[in-house]
Amino acid sequence: QRGGEGEQEKQEGRTSLTLPTISLCLSPSLTSLYLRSLSPNNLSSALSAPLGLPSSIFYLTPSSDTDSNTDSEEESMSEGEMERLKEEVEEKKKVIAIMRNKPWRMKRRLVHLKECQEFVDKFEGALGKGKGRKFYAYKIMMMKKWIKFQRDFDNFKTTCIPWERKIKEVESHFGSSVASYFIFLRWMYGMNMVLFGLTFGLVVIPEVLMGLPYGSIPRKTVPRAEQPTAQDYSVLMDFNGYCKYSVLFYGYYNNQRTIGLLKFRLPLSYLMVGVGTFGYSLMVVIRTMAKNADVGGGDGDDGEFTFAWKMFTSWDYLIGNPETADNKYASITTSFKESIVDEQENQKDENIHLRRFLRVLANFMIICCLGGSGYLIFFVVKRSQEFANRDDLSWYEKNELELIMSLLGLVCPPLFETIAELEEYHPRIALKWQLGRIFALFLGNLYTFLFALFDEVNNKLEEEVSIRNASIWAQKEYYANFTLYNNDTDTTPPPMDPSDVIRGPCWETAVGIEFVKLTVSDIQVTYLTILIGDFARAVIVRFLNYCWCWDLEPSYGEFDISGNVLGLVFNQGMIWMGAFYAPGLVGINVLRLLSSMYYQCWAVMATNVPHERVFKASKSNNFYMGLLLLILFLSLLPVVYTIMTLPPSFDCGPFSGKAKMFDVIMETIDLDLPAFLGTLMGYAANPGLIIPAVLLMVLAIYYLNSVSEAYQHANAELKKKMQMVSLRGFQIN
């Protein structure tokens, strides 16, 4: 110490030391803290200049006693020193939090990050006092471990999302519009897995495990006349023979009220699963639409400084994987193309009168195509009913209906897309128009098919009356002939062999077979189209381009978003309608969606090129959900008509022997539930209560829609005001 200054500093509780003596009297951690606080310019002067530091942080003890006295010295730190240390720790934490936003090289980032983390780890536990210091350090450690666990768990959840990497790769190269199709496909796969669990867990498995075995009753036995050909490949491919009398179809299930030791009510379960399928699907679709509506991101028309934001903020500097970097590069390029298309559409000038004429002409041509396809379907269905009485049918005549419907779904969408070129809509609007037109095509074809199919059902119901009388007469004749042949009226005759019993037409199984054949035919046509149309086309362009007269590169196919989306929607509609008549159809659809994800992801990456005008999806998923909701409602109508109106077959299915399928519910209420519940159900079914309830729901929907529109208008006004305030502030600055 230096004279009077040293005495004064000593009285004030401060000590002047040079830097070399810090290693002897300053704790190593605080030495590091002090050195980091020095700039490079002041470091040389700090080596010789005296240091003014609080004397309470020095421990002038031999180095051998350093560890033993550390705790006592740290406990003697004053409140001000503790506050300064706490501020320093918080500052280091802030530096760690904003490190990724610093425009530094990665090496410099890593060095600073390591230093800050070491400082926080070293001094954060010292913020407590006395005995509480160890508890505080333990709490901080556990908090860090919990944060790390949450981060790792979030990464794990992201890893567990099915096909996320494949979809991101498709999105980076083809844009969000193509990726929205695969996101929709993945969502439908998840929904169908739940439906598969309901159907197989509550209908198929109980019948297999607890029901009567195969061959015990006529509905579970192949008729004797069909047994020689029941295993032929052509017969099985038409879902006849052993397939027809299996768990795949409605007719296999028995009408026993309870089965097995558990007294499982199979008919009630069959009906409730059929209704619950629609209820669950409706709930999931509406919930998904509501969730998508909450997600921000408009059409990109209201964005300010779009290209500046994309240019300077798109890249992620934490990417370390070369493959991820390539995907990110492709994604940024695609997003620029999407924004350029939006900007071009906003600045386009057009001739209004010519545009209106061309749009009217295009719609007239498309309406003619829709009417022609509907008439063709009706004609083919009527022709197939005439073929039903013939035995010498060719393969084409047997499958004519399925082939015509699949070919119409294959040919009409490209034709609609060609006609839509006359309208020159924005690609996003053109996609919605295309989806609506193909939706009308598929819907007309499907309902034409249903009307013709129910005409056939009515014919079979009339035929069933005569067959039922013949079956009863044959059974009486069998018993009478047995008694006459044995000349013994006391002996009980053995039951008739199940394969010899006269069968009814079992119209429910016939309807289920038609839906299964239509679904399988659609799968075959879709996959062959990709293999022959896209893959063969890509191979020809790839290898013949070297020896061709002109450039074939632009001849690669584009991914048909509208056709594929509507194919999924109407395939799901057929599943909803057909699952009641063929429980195995849900399992077939799960396999179809699973294979489609891998097959179409491979096809789009290997054989297709991005659209010439790449555009944003812009809530396309919600538009797809709207179409799915509409087809769900339209699919519900035929099933409800069947349950409430048509009489079930007398010798097959879980509802045989009842006047209506709905009678299973009334039977359960009468036999298994208290009497007052039956009275309440009777009151609930009163039209005097149902009609006011429906009117109340309509009014509630109208009110909520009005409130939603008011909120949207208010949000738009607030957004405009915020933009004006920001612009004024920018001008003032």
mmCIF file of C-alpha atoms in Angstrom, residues 246-513:
data_model
loop_
_atom_site.group_PDB
_atom_site.id
_atom_site.type_symbol
_atom_site.label_atom_id
_atom_site.label_comp_id
_atom_site.label_asym_id
_atom_site.label_seq_id
_atom_site.Cartn_x
_atom_site.Cartn_y
_atom_site.Cartn_z
ATOM 1 C CA SER A 246 -66.410 -64.025 -44.638
ATOM 2 C CA VAL A 247 -66.098 -61.300 -42.003
ATOM 3 C CA LEU A 248 -65.550 -58.744 -44.763
ATOM 4 C CA PHE A 249 -69.276 -58.397 -45.399
ATOM 5 C CA TYR A 250 -72.507 -57.780 -43.529
ATOM 6 C CA GLY A 251 -74.123 -61.178 -44.194
ATOM 7 C CA TYR A 252 -71.553 -63.151 -42.152
ATOM 8 C CA TYR A 253 -72.641 -61.747 -38.780
ATOM 9 C CA ASN A 254 -75.227 -63.625 -36.722
ATOM 10 C CA ASN A 255 -78.406 -62.151 -35.268
ATOM 11 C CA GLN A 256 -78.038 -63.641 -31.769
ATOM 12 C CA ARG A 257 -78.821 -60.938 -29.238
ATOM 13 C CA THR A 258 -75.844 -61.909 -27.050
ATOM 14 C CA ILE A 259 -72.810 -64.033 -27.880
ATOM 15 C CA GLY A 260 -70.093 -65.666 -25.811
ATOM 16 C CA LEU A 261 -69.500 -65.846 -22.089
ATOM 17 C CA LEU A 262 -69.380 -62.056 -21.904
ATOM 18 C CA LYS A 263 -72.935 -61.794 -23.292
ATOM 19 C CA PHE A 264 -71.690 -59.343 -25.891
ATOM 20 C CA ARG A 265 -74.558 -57.634 -27.760
ATOM 21 C CA LEU A 266 -73.277 -57.863 -31.305
ATOM 22 C CA PRO A 267 -76.325 -56.464 -33.219
ATOM 23 C CA LEU A 268 -76.423 -53.414 -30.935
ATOM 24 C CA SER A 269 -72.648 -52.973 -31.253
ATOM 25 C CA TYR A 270 -72.853 -53.256 -35.056
ATOM 26 C CA LEU A 271 -75.473 -50.510 -35.259
ATOM 27 C CA MET A 272 -73.753 -48.237 -32.741
ATOM 28 C CA VAL A 273 -70.384 -48.573 -34.504
ATOM 29 C CA GLY A 274 -72.042 -47.742 -37.826
ATOM 30 C CA VAL A 275 -73.589 -44.595 -36.357
ATOM 31 C CA GLY A 276 -70.520 -43.799 -34.229
ATOM 32 C CA THR A 277 -68.317 -43.834 -37.318
ATOM 33 C CA PHE A 278 -70.203 -40.859 -38.691
ATOM 34 C CA GLY A 279 -70.352 -39.137 -35.301
ATOM 35 C CA TYR A 280 -66.613 -39.433 -34.699
ATOM 36 C CA SER A 281 -65.786 -38.347 -38.256
ATOM 37 C CA LEU A 282 -68.053 -35.315 -37.976
ATOM 38 C CA MET A 283 -66.477 -34.284 -34.666
ATOM 39 C CA VAL A 284 -62.926 -34.656 -35.980
ATOM 40 C CA VAL A 285 -63.584 -32.784 -39.236
ATOM 41 C CA ILE A 286 -65.261 -29.837 -37.498
ATOM 42 C CA ARG A 287 -62.545 -29.669 -34.845
ATOM 43 C CA THR A 288 -59.817 -29.683 -37.491
ATOM 44 C CA MET A 289 -61.572 -26.930 -39.440
ATOM 45 C CA ALA A 290 -61.807 -24.809 -36.292
ATOM 46 C CA LYS A 291 -58.124 -25.395 -35.525
ATOM 47 C CA ASN A 292 -57.094 -24.452 -39.065
ATOM 48 C CA ALA A 293 -59.213 -21.296 -38.892
ATOM 49 C CA ASP A 294 -57.237 -20.152 -35.815
ATOM 50 C CA VAL A 295 -53.910 -20.513 -37.606
ATOM 51 C CA GLY A 296 -52.659 -17.205 -38.949
ATOM 52 C CA GLY A 297 -51.404 -16.554 -42.416
ATOM 53 C CA GLY A 298 -53.554 -15.089 -45.111
ATOM 54 C CA ASP A 299 -53.225 -15.091 -48.823
ATOM 55 C CA GLY A 300 -50.184 -12.908 -48.797
ATOM 56 C CA ASP A 301 -52.009 -9.920 -50.327
ATOM 57 C CA ASP A 302 -51.797 -7.779 -47.175
ATOM 58 C CA GLY A 303 -48.140 -8.450 -46.450
ATOM 59 C CA GLU A 304 -45.788 -5.478 -46.252
ATOM 60 C CA PHE A 305 -42.202 -5.682 -47.509
ATOM 61 C CA THR A 306 -42.655 -9.350 -48.422
ATOM 62 C CA PHE A 307 -39.502 -9.721 -50.480
ATOM 63 C CA ALA A 308 -37.343 -7.830 -47.976
ATOM 64 C CA TRP A 309 -38.448 -10.112 -45.156
ATOM 65 C CA LYS A 310 -37.829 -13.207 -47.265
ATOM 66 C CA MET A 311 -34.417 -11.959 -48.393
ATOM 67 C CA PHE A 312 -32.974 -11.059 -44.998
ATOM 68 C CA THR A 313 -34.771 -13.347 -42.530
ATOM 69 C CA SER A 314 -35.418 -16.638 -44.334
ATOM 70 C CA TRP A 315 -32.184 -18.489 -43.663
ATOM 71 C CA ASP A 316 -31.691 -20.512 -40.482
ATOM 72 C CA TYR A 317 -28.084 -20.136 -39.328
ATOM 73 C CA LEU A 318 -28.310 -23.127 -36.988
ATOM 74 C CA ILE A 319 -28.555 -25.617 -39.876
ATOM 75 C CA GLY A 320 -25.634 -28.007 -39.801
ATOM 76 C CA ASN A 321 -26.821 -30.878 -41.983
ATOM 77 C CA PRO A 322 -26.033 -30.492 -45.736
ATOM 78 C CA GLU A 323 -29.251 -32.263 -46.746
ATOM 79 C CA THR A 324 -31.308 -29.957 -44.520
ATOM 80 C CA ALA A 325 -29.491 -26.956 -45.989
ATOM 81 C CA ASP A 326 -30.375 -28.093 -49.519
ATOM 82 C CA ASN A 327 -34.024 -28.476 -48.548
ATOM 83 C CA LYS A 328 -34.029 -25.042 -46.908
ATOM 84 C CA TYR A 329 -32.459 -23.505 -50.013
ATOM 85 C CA ALA A 330 -35.126 -25.102 -52.212
ATOM 86 C CA SER A 331 -37.849 -23.984 -49.801
ATOM 87 C CA ILE A 332 -36.713 -20.345 -49.898
ATOM 88 C CA THR A 333 -36.540 -20.439 -53.693
ATOM 89 C CA THR A 334 -40.061 -21.867 -53.886
ATOM 90 C CA SER A 335 -41.413 -19.251 -51.466
ATOM 91 C CA PHE A 336 -39.965 -16.496 -53.685
ATOM 92 C CA LYS A 337 -41.741 -18.027 -56.693
ATOM 93 C CA GLU A 338 -45.009 -18.103 -54.748
ATOM 94 C CA SER A 339 -44.682 -14.446 -53.786
ATOM 95 C CA ILE A 340 -43.793 -13.440 -57.342
ATOM 96 C CA VAL A 341 -46.961 -15.119 -58.647
ATOM 97 C CA ASP A 342 -49.062 -13.263 -56.054
ATOM 98 C CA GLU A 343 -47.445 -9.956 -56.992
ATOM 99 C CA GLN A 344 -47.989 -10.544 -60.710
ATOM 100 C CA GLU A 345 -51.652 -11.376 -60.142
ATOM 101 C CA ASN A 346 -52.157 -8.180 -58.137
ATOM 102 C CA GLN A 347 -50.746 -6.033 -60.958
ATOM 103 C CA LYS A 348 -52.507 -7.764 -63.853
ATOM 104 C CA ASP A 349 -54.777 -5.745 -66.176
ATOM 105 C CA GLU A 350 -57.534 -7.598 -67.977
ATOM 106 C CA ASN A 351 -60.368 -7.051 -70.451
ATOM 107 C CA ILE A 352 -63.490 -7.492 -68.292
ATOM 108 C CA HIS A 353 -65.965 -8.240 -71.091
ATOM 109 C CA LEU A 354 -63.763 -10.790 -72.849
ATOM 110 C CA ARG A 355 -62.943 -12.440 -69.540
ATOM 111 C CA ARG A 356 -66.640 -12.766 -68.625
ATOM 112 C CA PHE A 357 -67.485 -14.296 -71.993
ATOM 113 C CA LEU A 358 -64.694 -16.866 -71.739
ATOM 114 C CA ARG A 359 -65.698 -17.815 -68.199
ATOM 115 C CA VAL A 360 -69.337 -18.303 -69.185
ATOM 116 C CA LEU A 361 -68.223 -20.441 -72.139
ATOM 117 C CA ALA A 362 -65.947 -22.543 -69.935
ATOM 118 C CA ASN A 363 -68.715 -23.177 -67.390
ATOM 119 C CA PHE A 364 -71.160 -24.159 -70.143
ATOM 120 C CA MET A 365 -68.699 -26.715 -71.526
ATOM 121 C CA ILE A 366 -68.055 -28.151 -68.065
ATOM 122 C CA ILE A 367 -71.799 -28.456 -67.326
ATOM 123 C CA CYS A 368 -72.198 -30.420 -70.581
ATOM 124 C CA CYS A 369 -69.387 -32.762 -69.484
ATOM 125 C CA LEU A 370 -71.020 -33.281 -66.076
ATOM 126 C CA GLY A 371 -74.393 -34.100 -67.619
ATOM 127 C CA GLY A 372 -72.836 -36.536 -70.081
ATOM 128 C CA SER A 373 -70.901 -38.379 -67.373
ATOM 129 C CA GLY A 374 -74.033 -38.727 -65.212
ATOM 130 C CA TYR A 375 -76.037 -40.162 -68.107
ATOM 131 C CA LEU A 376 -73.220 -42.582 -68.935
ATOM 132 C CA ILE A 377 -73.114 -43.882 -65.349
ATOM 133 C CA PHE A 378 -76.893 -44.344 -65.279
ATOM 134 C CA PHE A 379 -76.803 -46.211 -68.594
ATOM 135 C CA VAL A 380 -74.006 -48.531 -67.453
ATOM 136 C CA VAL A 381 -75.745 -49.341 -64.148
ATOM 137 C CA LYS A 382 -78.971 -50.249 -65.964
ATOM 138 C CA ARG A 383 -76.961 -52.386 -68.359
ATOM 139 C CA SER A 384 -75.230 -54.177 -65.464
ATOM 140 C CA GLN A 385 -78.657 -55.079 -64.062
ATOM 141 C CA GLU A 386 -79.458 -56.758 -67.373
ATOM 142 C CA PHE A 387 -76.140 -58.639 -67.209
ATOM 143 C CA ALA A 388 -77.043 -60.000 -63.753
ATOM 144 C CA ASN A 389 -79.290 -62.657 -65.322
ATOM 145 C CA ARG A 390 -76.566 -63.967 -67.645
ATOM 146 C CA ASP A 391 -73.831 -66.489 -66.907
ATOM 147 C CA ASP A 392 -71.640 -66.060 -70.012
ATOM 148 C CA LEU A 393 -70.186 -62.664 -69.107
ATOM 149 C CA SER A 394 -66.704 -61.557 -70.075
ATOM 150 C CA TRP A 395 -64.298 -59.864 -67.659
ATOM 151 C CA TYR A 396 -65.123 -56.424 -69.064
ATOM 152 C CA GLU A 397 -68.881 -56.980 -68.751
ATOM 153 C CA LYS A 398 -68.459 -58.052 -65.122
ATOM 154 C CA ASN A 399 -66.399 -54.974 -64.233
ATOM 155 C CA GLU A 400 -67.834 -52.465 -66.686
ATOM 156 C CA LEU A 401 -69.383 -50.197 -64.047
ATOM 157 C CA GLU A 402 -66.229 -49.907 -61.927
ATOM 158 C CA LEU A 403 -64.032 -49.318 -64.978
ATOM 159 C CA ILE A 404 -66.292 -46.625 -66.420
ATOM 160 C CA MET A 405 -66.451 -44.730 -63.106
ATOM 161 C CA SER A 406 -62.688 -44.951 -62.619
ATOM 162 C CA LEU A 407 -61.992 -43.814 -66.198
ATOM 163 C CA LEU A 408 -64.371 -40.875 -65.842
ATOM 164 C CA GLY A 409 -62.523 -39.837 -62.699
ATOM 165 C CA LEU A 410 -59.286 -40.163 -64.649
ATOM 166 C CA VAL A 411 -60.224 -38.375 -67.887
ATOM 167 C CA CYS A 412 -62.543 -35.573 -66.759
ATOM 168 C CA PRO A 413 -60.218 -33.681 -64.337
ATOM 169 C CA PRO A 414 -57.521 -33.001 -67.005
ATOM 170 C CA LEU A 415 -60.293 -31.995 -69.391
ATOM 171 C CA PHE A 416 -61.684 -29.556 -66.820
ATOM 172 C CA GLU A 417 -58.202 -28.163 -66.227
ATOM 173 C CA THR A 418 -57.733 -27.561 -69.963
ATOM 174 C CA ILE A 419 -61.084 -25.771 -70.209
ATOM 175 C CA ALA A 420 -60.217 -23.696 -67.110
ATOM 176 C CA GLU A 421 -57.265 -22.148 -68.986
ATOM 177 C CA LEU A 422 -59.841 -19.916 -70.697
ATOM 178 C CA GLU A 423 -60.759 -18.276 -67.386
ATOM 179 C CA GLU A 424 -57.240 -17.164 -66.332
ATOM 180 C CA TYR A 425 -57.946 -17.148 -62.629
ATOM 181 C CA HIS A 426 -55.247 -16.827 -59.987
ATOM 182 C CA PRO A 427 -53.774 -20.340 -59.517
ATOM 183 C CA ARG A 428 -55.172 -20.542 -56.001
ATOM 184 C CA ILE A 429 -58.684 -19.551 -57.121
ATOM 185 C CA ALA A 430 -58.393 -21.805 -60.165
ATOM 186 C CA LEU A 431 -57.552 -24.726 -57.887
ATOM 187 C CA LYS A 432 -60.708 -24.158 -55.839
ATOM 188 C CA TRP A 433 -62.845 -23.928 -58.987
ATOM 189 C CA GLN A 434 -61.235 -27.100 -60.266
ATOM 190 C CA LEU A 435 -61.889 -28.854 -56.975
ATOM 191 C CA GLY A 436 -65.513 -27.741 -57.010
ATOM 192 C CA ARG A 437 -66.075 -29.001 -60.557
ATOM 193 C CA ILE A 438 -64.442 -32.345 -59.944
ATOM 194 C CA PHE A 439 -66.440 -32.556 -56.714
ATOM 195 C CA ALA A 440 -69.645 -32.050 -58.724
ATOM 196 C CA LEU A 441 -68.478 -34.724 -61.199
ATOM 197 C CA PHE A 442 -67.713 -37.320 -58.530
ATOM 198 C CA LEU A 443 -70.835 -36.453 -56.558
ATOM 199 C CA GLY A 444 -73.077 -36.821 -59.606
ATOM 200 C CA ASN A 445 -71.436 -40.110 -60.522
ATOM 201 C CA LEU A 446 -71.679 -41.419 -56.970
ATOM 202 C CA TYR A 447 -75.327 -40.548 -56.460
ATOM 203 C CA THR A 448 -76.261 -41.820 -59.907
ATOM 204 C CA PHE A 449 -74.567 -45.069 -58.909
ATOM 205 C CA LEU A 450 -76.474 -45.096 -55.601
ATOM 206 C CA PHE A 451 -79.875 -44.460 -57.182
ATOM 207 C CA ALA A 452 -79.345 -47.245 -59.677
ATOM 208 C CA LEU A 453 -78.034 -49.498 -56.903
ATOM 209 C CA PHE A 454 -81.098 -48.903 -54.723
ATOM 210 C CA ASP A 455 -83.311 -49.736 -57.686
ATOM 211 C CA GLU A 456 -81.565 -53.090 -57.713
ATOM 212 C CA VAL A 457 -82.039 -53.358 -53.932
ATOM 213 C CA ASN A 458 -85.791 -52.856 -54.327
ATOM 214 C CA ASN A 459 -85.869 -55.630 -56.930
ATOM 215 C CA LYS A 460 -84.035 -57.935 -54.536
ATOM 216 C CA LEU A 461 -86.444 -57.098 -51.720
ATOM 217 C CA GLU A 462 -89.333 -58.170 -53.932
ATOM 218 C CA GLU A 463 -87.419 -61.323 -54.861
ATOM 219 C CA GLU A 464 -86.687 -62.014 -51.212
ATOM 220 C CA VAL A 465 -90.367 -62.547 -50.358
ATOM 221 C CA SER A 466 -90.707 -65.447 -52.795
ATOM 222 C CA ILE A 467 -87.345 -66.932 -51.759
ATOM 223 C CA ARG A 468 -88.322 -66.779 -48.099
ATOM 224 C CA ASN A 469 -91.528 -68.693 -48.822
ATOM 225 C CA ALA A 470 -89.551 -71.226 -50.886
ATOM 226 C CA SER A 471 -87.047 -71.647 -48.051
ATOM 227 C CA ILE A 472 -89.804 -72.343 -45.513
ATOM 228 C CA TRP A 473 -91.488 -74.769 -47.931
ATOM 229 C CA ALA A 474 -88.172 -76.605 -48.587
ATOM 230 C CA GLN A 475 -87.553 -76.997 -44.868
ATOM 231 C CA LYS A 476 -91.027 -78.481 -44.316
ATOM 232 C CA GLU A 477 -90.557 -80.841 -47.242
ATOM 233 C CA TYR A 478 -87.236 -82.002 -45.816
ATOM 234 C CA TYR A 479 -88.769 -82.920 -42.469
ATOM 235 C CA ALA A 480 -91.815 -84.541 -44.113
ATOM 236 C CA ASN A 481 -89.674 -86.637 -46.463
ATOM 237 C CA PHE A 482 -87.406 -87.723 -43.598
ATOM 238 C CA THR A 483 -90.414 -88.924 -41.566
ATOM 239 C CA LEU A 484 -91.942 -90.677 -44.576
ATOM 240 C CA TYR A 485 -88.635 -92.325 -45.560
ATOM 241 C CA ASN A 486 -87.904 -93.646 -42.060
ATOM 242 C CA ASN A 487 -91.572 -94.386 -41.264
ATOM 243 C CA ASP A 488 -90.989 -92.949 -37.790
ATOM 244 C CA THR A 489 -92.759 -89.887 -36.483
ATOM 245 C CA ASP A 490 -91.080 -89.932 -33.064
ATOM 246 C CA THR A 491 -87.482 -89.547 -34.241
ATOM 247 C CA THR A 492 -86.256 -85.951 -34.500
ATOM 248 C CA PRO A 493 -84.790 -85.432 -37.967
ATOM 249 C CA PRO A 494 -81.237 -84.046 -38.151
ATOM 250 C CA PRO A 495 -80.892 -80.410 -39.191
ATOM 251 C CA MET A 496 -80.482 -79.656 -42.867
ATOM 252 C CA ASP A 497 -76.899 -79.172 -44.031
ATOM 253 C CA PRO A 498 -76.137 -75.402 -44.047
ATOM 254 C CA SER A 499 -74.790 -75.593 -47.600
ATOM 255 C CA ASP A 500 -78.110 -76.970 -48.875
ATOM 256 C CA VAL A 501 -80.400 -74.319 -47.421
ATOM 257 C CA ILE A 502 -82.055 -72.009 -49.946
ATOM 258 C CA ARG A 503 -80.527 -68.528 -49.588
ATOM 259 C CA GLY A 504 -82.047 -65.123 -49.941
ATOM 260 C CA PRO A 505 -80.302 -62.472 -52.054
ATOM 261 C CA CYS A 506 -78.855 -60.716 -48.933
ATOM 262 C CA TRP A 507 -78.965 -57.291 -50.551
ATOM 263 C CA GLU A 508 -76.715 -55.721 -47.872
ATOM 264 C CA THR A 509 -73.821 -57.987 -48.839
ATOM 265 C CA ALA A 510 -74.480 -57.267 -52.526
ATOM 266 C CA VAL A 511 -74.231 -53.526 -51.846
ATOM 267 C CA GLY A 512 -71.049 -54.051 -49.817
ATOM 268 C CA ILE A 513 -69.467 -56.050 -52.652
#
